[in-house]
PDB file of C-alpha atoms in Angstrom:
ATOM      1  CA  MET A 220      74.506  85.508  59.063  1.00  0.00           C
ATOM      2  CA  LEU A 221      72.947  89.042  59.389  1.00  0.00           C
ATOM      3  CA  THR A 222      69.509  89.607  56.805  1.00  0.00           C
ATOM      4  CA  ARG A 223      69.165  93.829  55.615  1.00  0.00           C
ATOM      5  CA  ARG A 224      65.946  92.928  57.792  1.00  0.00           C
ATOM      6  CA  ASP A 225      68.128  91.997  60.943  1.00  0.00           C
ATOM      7  CA  LEU A 226      70.322  95.139  59.898  1.00  0.00           C
ATOM      8  CA  ILE A 227      66.736  97.635  59.766  1.00  0.00           C
ATOM      9  CA  ALA A 228      65.161  96.293  62.936  1.00  0.00           C
ATOM     10  CA  ALA A 229      68.531  96.765  64.664  1.00  0.00           C
ATOM     11  CA  ALA A 230      68.921 100.204  63.756  1.00  0.00           C
ATOM     12  CA  ALA A 231      65.783 101.149  64.918  1.00  0.00           C
ATOM     13  CA  LEU A 232      65.872  99.603  67.950  1.00  0.00           C
ATOM     14  CA  ALA A 233      69.389 101.447  68.625  1.00  0.00           C
ATOM     15  CA  ALA A 234      67.980 105.322  67.291  1.00  0.00           C
ATOM     16  CA  PRO A 235      66.836 107.374  70.385  1.00  0.00           C
ATOM     17  CA  LEU A 236      62.820 107.391  71.199  1.00  0.00           C
ATOM     18  CA  PRO A 237      61.805 110.796  70.160  1.00  0.00           C
ATOM     19  CA  VAL A 238      60.678 113.352  72.777  1.00  0.00           C
ATOM     20  CA  LEU A 239      57.470 113.967  73.876  1.00  0.00           C
ATOM     21  CA  ALA A 240      56.279 117.471  73.526  1.00  0.00           C
ATOM     22  CA  ALA A 241      55.063 117.926  76.318  1.00  0.00           C
ATOM     23  CA  ALA A 242      51.436 119.035  77.075  1.00  0.00           C
ATOM     24  CA  ARG A 243      50.323 122.994  77.280  1.00  0.00           C
ATOM     25  CA  PRO A 244      48.979 123.624  80.905  1.00  0.00           C
ATOM     26  CA  VAL A 245      45.280 124.671  80.891  1.00  0.00           C
ATOM     27  CA  VAL A 246      43.711 127.196  82.749  1.00  0.00           C
ATOM     28  CA  THR A 247      40.229 126.584  83.024  1.00  0.00           C
ATOM     29  CA  ILE A 248      38.980 130.697  83.800  1.00  0.00           C
ATOM     30  CA  LEU A 249      35.908 130.525  86.338  1.00  0.00           C
ATOM     31  CA  GLY A 250      34.049 133.278  85.866  1.00  0.00           C
ATOM     32  CA  ASP A 251      30.960 135.236  84.794  1.00  0.00           C
ATOM     33  CA  SER A 252      30.494 137.020  82.087  1.00  0.00           C
ATOM     34  CA  ILE A 253      33.685 138.633  81.549  1.00  0.00           C
ATOM     35  CA  THR A 254      34.927 135.573  81.467  1.00  0.00           C
ATOM     36  CA  ALA A 255      32.537 134.537  79.196  1.00  0.00           C
ATOM     37  CA  GLY A 256      33.300 137.278  76.589  1.00  0.00           C
ATOM     38  CA  PHE A 257      29.904 139.289  76.657  1.00  0.00           C
ATOM     39  CA  GLY A 258      29.366 141.450  73.048  1.00  0.00           C
ATOM     40  CA  LEU A 259      32.541 140.569  71.677  1.00  0.00           C
ATOM     41  CA  PRO A 260      34.310 137.588  68.912  1.00  0.00           C
ATOM     42  CA  ALA A 261      35.710 135.203  71.330  1.00  0.00           C
ATOM     43  CA  SER A 262      39.039 136.193  69.477  1.00  0.00           C
ATOM     44  CA  ALA A 263      38.774 139.600  71.128  1.00  0.00           C
ATOM     45  CA  ALA A 264      37.285 138.284  74.371  1.00  0.00           C
ATOM     46  CA  PHE A 265      39.256 138.441  77.632  1.00  0.00           C
ATOM     47  CA  PRO A 266      40.826 134.287  77.674  1.00  0.00           C
ATOM     48  CA  ALA A 267      41.902 134.231  74.656  1.00  0.00           C
ATOM     49  CA  ARG A 268      43.688 138.300  75.226  1.00  0.00           C
ATOM     50  CA  LEU A 269      45.126 136.205  77.832  1.00  0.00           C
ATOM     51  CA  GLN A 270      45.991 133.537  76.341  1.00  0.00           C
ATOM     52  CA  ALA A 271      47.977 135.432  73.529  1.00  0.00           C
ATOM     53  CA  GLU A 272      50.166 137.706  76.239  1.00  0.00           C
ATOM     54  CA  LEU A 273      50.675 134.625  77.700  1.00  0.00           C
ATOM     55  CA  ALA A 274      53.080 133.695  75.060  1.00  0.00           C
ATOM     56  CA  ARG A 275      54.015 136.720  74.773  1.00  0.00           C
ATOM     57  CA  LEU A 276      56.028 136.426  77.915  1.00  0.00           C
ATOM     58  CA  GLY A 277      56.770 132.622  76.747  1.00  0.00           C
ATOM     59  CA  LYS A 278      54.314 130.884  78.902  1.00  0.00           C
ATOM     60  CA  THR A 279      52.372 128.470  76.484  1.00  0.00           C
ATOM     61  CA  ALA A 280      48.998 127.761  78.423  1.00  0.00           C
ATOM     62  CA  THR A 281      46.074 126.744  76.861  1.00  0.00           C
ATOM     63  CA  ILE A 282      43.352 129.587  78.206  1.00  0.00           C
ATOM     64  CA  ARG A 283      39.726 127.886  79.311  1.00  0.00           C
ATOM     65  CA  ALA A 284      36.889 129.954  79.113  1.00  0.00           C
ATOM     66  CA  ALA A 285      34.262 128.600  82.117  1.00  0.00           C
ATOM     67  CA  GLY A 286      31.981 131.452  82.901  1.00  0.00           C
ATOM     68  CA  VAL A 287      28.385 132.217  82.070  1.00  0.00           C
ATOM     69  CA  SER A 288      26.756 135.462  82.164  1.00  0.00           C
ATOM     70  CA  GLY A 289      24.645 136.636  85.040  1.00  0.00           C
ATOM     71  CA  ASP A 290      26.835 133.570  88.029  1.00  0.00           C
ATOM     72  CA  THR A 291      26.420 134.779  90.936  1.00  0.00           C
ATOM     73  CA  THR A 292      29.775 132.742  93.406  1.00  0.00           C
ATOM     74  CA  ALA A 293      26.796 130.588  93.904  1.00  0.00           C
ATOM     75  CA  GLY A 294      25.755 130.059  90.852  1.00  0.00           C
ATOM     76  CA  GLY A 295      30.160 129.087  90.664  1.00  0.00           C
ATOM     77  CA  LEU A 296      29.533 126.686  93.610  1.00  0.00           C
ATOM     78  CA  ALA A 297      27.151 124.994  92.105  1.00  0.00           C
ATOM     79  CA  ARG A 298      28.836 123.771  89.274  1.00  0.00           C
ATOM     80  CA  VAL A 299      32.913 124.047  90.251  1.00  0.00           C
ATOM     81  CA  ASP A 300      33.090 120.490  89.509  1.00  0.00           C
ATOM     82  CA  PHE A 301      32.212 120.144  86.257  1.00  0.00           C
ATOM     83  CA  SER A 302      32.914 123.326  84.431  1.00  0.00           C
ATOM     84  CA  VAL A 303      36.093 122.731  85.569  1.00  0.00           C
ATOM     85  CA  GLN A 304      37.663 119.576  84.210  1.00  0.00           C
ATOM     86  CA  ARG A 305      40.086 117.176  85.699  1.00  0.00           C
ATOM     87  CA  ASP A 306      43.033 118.634  83.455  1.00  0.00           C
ATOM     88  CA  THR A 307      43.021 121.945  84.627  1.00  0.00           C
ATOM     89  CA  ARG A 308      46.522 122.983  86.290  1.00  0.00           C
ATOM     90  CA  LEU A 309      44.854 126.741  87.509  1.00  0.00           C
ATOM     91  CA  CYS A 310      41.813 127.430  87.826  1.00  0.00           C
ATOM     92  CA  ILE A 311      41.278 131.804  87.812  1.00  0.00           C
ATOM     93  CA  VAL A 312      38.570 132.198  89.841  1.00  0.00           C
ATOM     94  CA  ALA A 313      36.824 135.621  88.408  1.00  0.00           C
ATOM     95  CA  LEU A 314      33.470 135.466  90.326  1.00  0.00           C
ATOM     96  CA  GLY A 315      31.530 137.760  92.718  1.00  0.00           C
ATOM     97  CA  GLY A 316      30.726 140.914  90.449  1.00  0.00           C
ATOM     98  CA  ASN A 317      26.800 139.494  90.464  1.00  0.00           C
ATOM     99  CA  ASP A 318      27.015 139.048  93.199  1.00  0.00           C
ATOM    100  CA  LEU A 319      27.344 143.019  94.035  1.00  0.00           C
ATOM    101  CA  LEU A 320      25.077 143.781  91.555  1.00  0.00           C
ATOM    102  CA  GLN A 321      22.489 142.142  93.066  1.00  0.00           C
ATOM    103  CA  GLY A 322      23.298 143.762  96.389  1.00  0.00           C
ATOM    104  CA  LEU A 323      23.885 140.154  98.479  1.00  0.00           C
ATOM    105  CA  LYS A 324      25.655 139.811 101.477  1.00  0.00           C
ATOM    106  CA  PRO A 325      29.229 139.691 100.965  1.00  0.00           C
ATOM    107  CA  SER A 326      29.387 137.331 104.245  1.00  0.00           C
ATOM    108  CA  ALA A 327      27.290 134.663 101.577  1.00  0.00           C
ATOM    109  CA  THR A 328      30.085 135.470  98.439  1.00  0.00           C
ATOM    110  CA  ARG A 329      32.474 134.970 100.682  1.00  0.00           C
ATOM    111  CA  ALA A 330      30.475 131.482 101.897  1.00  0.00           C
ATOM    112  CA  ASN A 331      30.804 130.348  98.402  1.00  0.00           C
ATOM    113  CA  LEU A 332      34.710 131.579  97.286  1.00  0.00           C
ATOM    114  CA  GLU A 333      35.751 129.275  99.764  1.00  0.00           C
ATOM    115  CA  ALA A 334      33.957 126.952  98.920  1.00  0.00           C
ATOM    116  CA  ILE A 335      34.815 126.518  95.517  1.00  0.00           C
ATOM    117  CA  VAL A 336      39.075 127.539  96.351  1.00  0.00           C
ATOM    118  CA  ARG A 337      38.394 124.503  99.110  1.00  0.00           C
ATOM    119  CA  ARG A 338      36.944 121.971  96.435  1.00  0.00           C
ATOM    120  CA  LEU A 339      39.881 123.064  94.003  1.00  0.00           C
ATOM    121  CA  LYS A 340      42.218 122.531  96.407  1.00  0.00           C
ATOM    122  CA  ALA A 341      40.943 118.888  97.441  1.00  0.00           C
ATOM    123  CA  ARG A 342      41.842 118.384  93.615  1.00  0.00           C
ATOM    124  CA  LYS A 343      45.538 119.274  93.443  1.00  0.00           C
ATOM    125  CA  ILE A 344      44.313 122.450  91.531  1.00  0.00           C
ATOM    126  CA  LYS A 345      46.278 125.646  91.607  1.00  0.00           C
ATOM    127  CA  VAL A 346      43.875 128.267  92.470  1.00  0.00           C
ATOM    128  CA  LEU A 347      44.676 132.094  91.272  1.00  0.00           C
ATOM    129  CA  LEU A 348      41.534 134.457  93.349  1.00  0.00           C
ATOM    130  CA  ALA A 349      40.998 137.244  91.213  1.00  0.00           C
ATOM    131  CA  GLY A 350      39.035 139.898  92.966  1.00  0.00           C
ATOM    132  CA  LEU A 351      36.542 142.728  92.278  1.00  0.00           C
ATOM    133  CA  ALA A 352      36.800 146.783  93.823  1.00  0.00           C
ATOM    134  CA  ALA A 353      32.962 148.087  94.810  1.00  0.00           C
ATOM    135  CA  PRO A 354      32.538 151.735  92.967  1.00  0.00           C
ATOM    136  CA  PRO A 355      32.183 154.801  94.614  1.00  0.00           C
ATOM    137  CA  ALA A 356      29.203 155.333  93.927  1.00  0.00           C
ATOM    138  CA  ILE A 357      28.036 152.518  96.146  1.00  0.00           C
ATOM    139  CA  GLY A 358      27.255 152.733  99.688  1.00  0.00           C
ATOM    140  CA  GLY A 359      30.541 153.041 102.387  1.00  0.00           C
ATOM    141  CA  GLY A 360      29.697 150.363 104.567  1.00  0.00           C
ATOM    142  CA  TYR A 361      29.045 147.137 101.986  1.00  0.00           C
ATOM    143  CA  ALA A 362      31.419 149.083  99.855  1.00  0.00           C
ATOM    144  CA  ARG A 363      34.182 147.848 102.356  1.00  0.00           C
ATOM    145  CA  GLU A 364      32.646 144.768 103.052  1.00  0.00           C
ATOM    146  CA  PHE A 365      32.379 142.892  99.599  1.00  0.00           C
ATOM    147  CA  ASN A 366      35.968 144.137  98.746  1.00  0.00           C
ATOM    148  CA  ALA A 367      37.219 142.822 101.629  1.00  0.00           C
ATOM    149  CA  VAL A 368      36.303 139.169 101.123  1.00  0.00           C
ATOM    150  CA  PHE A 369      38.339 138.184  98.693  1.00  0.00           C
ATOM    151  CA  PRO A 370      41.590 139.331 100.653  1.00  0.00           C
ATOM    152  CA  ALA A 371      40.376 137.809 103.242  1.00  0.00           C
ATOM    153  CA  VAL A 372      39.426 134.388 100.764  1.00  0.00           C
ATOM    154  CA  ALA A 373      43.127 134.277  99.499  1.00  0.00           C
ATOM    155  CA  LYS A 374      44.931 134.455 102.804  1.00  0.00           C
ATOM    156  CA  ALA A 375      42.715 132.361 104.192  1.00  0.00           C
ATOM    157  CA  GLN A 376      43.154 129.555 101.890  1.00  0.00           C
ATOM    158  CA  GLY A 377      47.032 130.324 101.070  1.00  0.00           C
ATOM    159  CA  VAL A 378      46.264 130.881  97.036  1.00  0.00           C
ATOM    160  CA  ALA A 379      47.047 133.689  95.159  1.00  0.00           C
ATOM    161  CA  PHE A 380      45.586 137.037  94.569  1.00  0.00           C
ATOM    162  CA  TYR A 381      44.948 139.362  92.327  1.00  0.00           C
ATOM    163  CA  PRO A 382      43.417 142.092  94.219  1.00  0.00           C
ATOM    164  CA  ASN A 383      41.186 143.755  90.767  1.00  0.00           C
ATOM    165  CA  LEU A 384      40.564 142.292  87.670  1.00  0.00           C
ATOM    166  CA  LEU A 385      38.811 145.033  86.423  1.00  0.00           C
ATOM    167  CA  ALA A 386      41.658 148.082  87.806  1.00  0.00           C
ATOM    168  CA  GLY A 387      42.205 150.559  84.784  1.00  0.00           C
ATOM    169  CA  VAL A 388      39.052 149.559  82.912  1.00  0.00           C
ATOM    170  CA  ALA A 389      36.285 149.997  85.308  1.00  0.00           C
ATOM    171  CA  GLY A 390      34.442 152.823  84.921  1.00  0.00           C
ATOM    172  CA  LEU A 391      36.353 154.489  82.452  1.00  0.00           C
ATOM    173  CA  THR A 392      33.827 154.778  78.881  1.00  0.00           C
ATOM    174  CA  ARG A 393      36.481 154.409  75.959  1.00  0.00           C
ATOM    175  CA  LEU A 394      37.063 150.883  77.950  1.00  0.00           C
ATOM    176  CA  ASN A 395      33.983 149.684  77.935  1.00  0.00           C
ATOM    177  CA  GLN A 396      30.899 148.847  75.501  1.00  0.00           C
ATOM    178  CA  ARG A 397      27.348 150.979  76.269  1.00  0.00           C
ATOM    179  CA  ASP A 398      25.915 149.042  79.207  1.00  0.00           C
ATOM    180  CA  GLY A 399      29.195 150.865  80.599  1.00  0.00           C
ATOM    181  CA  ILE A 400      29.475 147.617  82.793  1.00  0.00           C
ATOM    182  CA  HIS A 401      31.504 144.711  80.217  1.00  0.00           C
ATOM    183  CA  PRO A 402      35.184 145.466  79.056  1.00  0.00           C
ATOM    184  CA  ASN A 403      34.976 146.505  75.207  1.00  0.00           C
ATOM    185  CA  ALA A 404      38.101 145.047  73.132  1.00  0.00           C
ATOM    186  CA  GLN A 405      40.356 147.564  74.143  1.00  0.00           C
ATOM    187  CA  GLY A 406      39.514 146.877  78.062  1.00  0.00           C
ATOM    188  CA  ALA A 407      39.706 142.959  77.348  1.00  0.00           C
ATOM    189  CA  ALA A 408      42.645 143.181  75.943  1.00  0.00           C
ATOM    190  CA  LEU A 409      43.872 145.749  78.779  1.00  0.00           C
ATOM    191  CA  ILE A 410      42.772 143.681  81.514  1.00  0.00           C
ATOM    192  CA  ALA A 411      44.958 140.229  80.524  1.00  0.00           C
ATOM    193  CA  GLN A 412      47.977 142.415  79.904  1.00  0.00           C
ATOM    194  CA  ARG A 413      47.865 143.489  83.564  1.00  0.00           C
ATOM    195  CA  LEU A 414      46.491 139.229  84.443  1.00  0.00           C
ATOM    196  CA  ALA A 415      48.968 137.506  82.334  1.00  0.00           C
ATOM    197  CA  PRO A 416      52.272 137.858  84.733  1.00  0.00           C
ATOM    198  CA  VAL A 417      50.767 137.021  87.641  1.00  0.00           C
ATOM    199  CA  VAL A 418      49.386 133.644  86.014  1.00  0.00           C
ATOM    200  CA  ALA A 419      52.731 132.925  84.380  1.00  0.00           C
ATOM    201  CA  ARG A 420      53.933 133.344  88.470  1.00  0.00           C
ATOM    202  CA  ALA A 421      51.157 131.588  89.302  1.00  0.00           C
ATOM    203  CA  LEU A 422      51.826 128.802  86.527  1.00  0.00           C
ATOM    204  CA  GLY A 423      55.313 128.061  88.154  1.00  0.00           C
TER     205      GLY A 423
END
């Protein structure tokens, strides 16, 4: 004869198991002061704005900022293995601005970026390379060589590419802080708005 305890146990076994919510994909931004949100509260900085823009597009993701102010591509290469954690699905590589400011050889910038991308790919992490454009004030030969680095790396390594992280923001007083280099809250929001659809596609 079945007891009340037997009936409860049978009902529990027959009930469908709850569906576990899928983990939110992690997007890590390996970058410099722009990624670190220099001069801005975290809620107004580029990474937080990017997460909000992705959510607005219906793409739920966790944006993890791995930016170090002043970092060059060499600095990013030195720390990529520990700054980009193992649960990262997509890494946005947003480095090179300080290479430009310091006048480093574009050939060195390219070598560093390629090494970063190769390490990420070896770990089965998707990569989105964000490029930069040298301002007109930079010498023509250097600017052309620097600007060519990013599309060349993306093509050689077969990764997603966003041509200019600061497009529509660089050089505009109303979208930058007083130093004329770092985006203000409005500039960070615009960067995120423009980049979000590309990130969503890269996530798949």
